[in-house]
Each structure stands twice: as C-alpha cells, then as structure tokens.
C-alpha cells in the first residue's frame, strides 16, 4: 500500500499493536485501522519503535514523519503522519 500525502498536510492513522508475537506483520483492516504484529516487547518503548519502523516501511515514508499522538503506553495508538 502506498500513501500519497501532500507536503504540508497531516494525516492520522489508527493502529492496534500486538507485541511479543512470533510474526512480524501489518494487516490493514476494512475499517482502515492497521493491526501491527511485532516481536518487540512492550518494555522501554521497543514495541513503539518497532511499530514506527514497520509502518514506515509498509507505507513507504520516512519514520521521522510519524509521531505517536495517543497511546504511547497503550496497544491502541493514533499516529500522525506529516
């Protein structure tokens, strides 16, 4: 899936994280929410880093353009793409 975002616009995506899983995968649900399965543990922000890295590769954008707006300590997150 490719994401075309105009330079000055911002977009929010909804993400549900499944940490400590055996697989590393992203599933886009019909609702538009992304399910991110990661091997990274929830400790010390490692799962958050893995989610940003995985999503940036999946969406083909730079990780520096992504910010977690809500859910830094939760499995449900809102991520802003600038």
Coordinates of C-alpha atoms in Angstrom, one line a residue:
X1 CA 0.0 0.0 0.0
X2 CA 1.4 3.4 -1.0
X3 CA 0.4 6.6 0.7
X4 CA 0.5 9.8 -1.2
X5 CA 0.5 12.7 1.3
X6 CA 0.8 16.4 0.2
X7 CA 3.8 18.0 1.9
X8 CA 2.0 20.4 4.3
X9 CA -0.9 18.1 5.1
X10 CA -1.2 15.8 8.1
X11 CA -2.9 12.5 8.4
X12 CA -3.9 10.4 11.3
X13 CA -4.0 6.6 11.3
X14 CA -5.3 4.3 13.9
X15 CA -3.2 1.3 15.0
X16 CA -3.7 -1.7 17.2
X17 CA -0.3 -3.2 18.3
X18 CA 0.2 -6.9 19.1
X19 CA 3.6 -7.0 20.9
X20 CA 5.6 -10.2 21.6
X21 CA 4.2 -12.1 18.7
X22 CA 6.0 -14.7 16.7
X23 CA 5.3 -12.9 13.5
X24 CA 6.2 -9.5 12.1
X25 CA 3.3 -8.4 10.0
X26 CA 0.9 -5.5 9.2
X27 CA -2.7 -6.1 8.4
X28 CA -4.9 -3.3 7.1
X29 CA -8.5 -3.9 8.4
X30 CA -11.6 -2.9 6.3
X31 CA -12.2 -0.2 8.9
X32 CA -8.9 1.5 7.9
X33 CA -7.2 0.6 11.2
X34 CA -3.8 -1.1 11.0
X35 CA -3.0 -4.2 13.0
X36 CA 0.7 -4.4 13.7
X37 CA 2.2 -7.7 14.9
X38 CA 5.7 -7.3 16.3
X39 CA 8.2 -9.5 18.0
X40 CA 9.4 -6.5 20.1
X41 CA 8.4 -6.4 23.8
X42 CA 6.4 -3.6 25.3
X43 CA 9.3 -2.7 27.6
X44 CA 11.2 0.6 27.2
X45 CA 9.4 1.7 24.1
X46 CA 10.8 -1.1 22.0
X47 CA 7.4 -2.0 20.6
X48 CA 6.6 1.6 19.7
X49 CA 9.9 1.9 17.8
X50 CA 9.2 -1.4 16.0
X51 CA 5.7 -0.1 15.1
X52 CA 7.0 3.1 13.6
X53 CA 9.8 1.3 11.7
X54 CA 7.3 -1.3 10.3
X55 CA 4.7 1.2 9.4
X56 CA 7.2 3.5 7.7
X57 CA 8.4 0.6 5.5
X58 CA 4.8 -0.5 4.8
X59 CA 3.6 2.9 3.9
X60 CA 6.9 3.9 2.2
X61 CA 7.5 7.0 4.1
X62 CA 10.3 8.2 6.5
X63 CA 9.9 7.3 10.1
X64 CA 10.7 10.9 11.1
X65 CA 7.4 11.9 9.6
X66 CA 5.5 9.7 12.1
X67 CA 4.5 10.8 15.6
X68 CA 2.5 8.8 18.2
X69 CA -0.2 11.3 19.3
X70 CA -2.1 9.0 21.6
X71 CA -1.4 5.6 23.1
X72 CA 2.3 5.8 23.9
X73 CA 1.7 3.2 26.7
X74 CA -1.3 1.5 25.1
X75 CA -1.8 -1.1 22.4
X76 CA -4.3 1.3 20.7
X77 CA -2.5 4.2 19.1
X78 CA -3.2 7.2 16.9
X79 CA -0.2 8.1 14.8
X80 CA 0.1 11.3 12.9
X81 CA 1.9 11.4 9.6
X82 CA 3.2 14.8 8.5

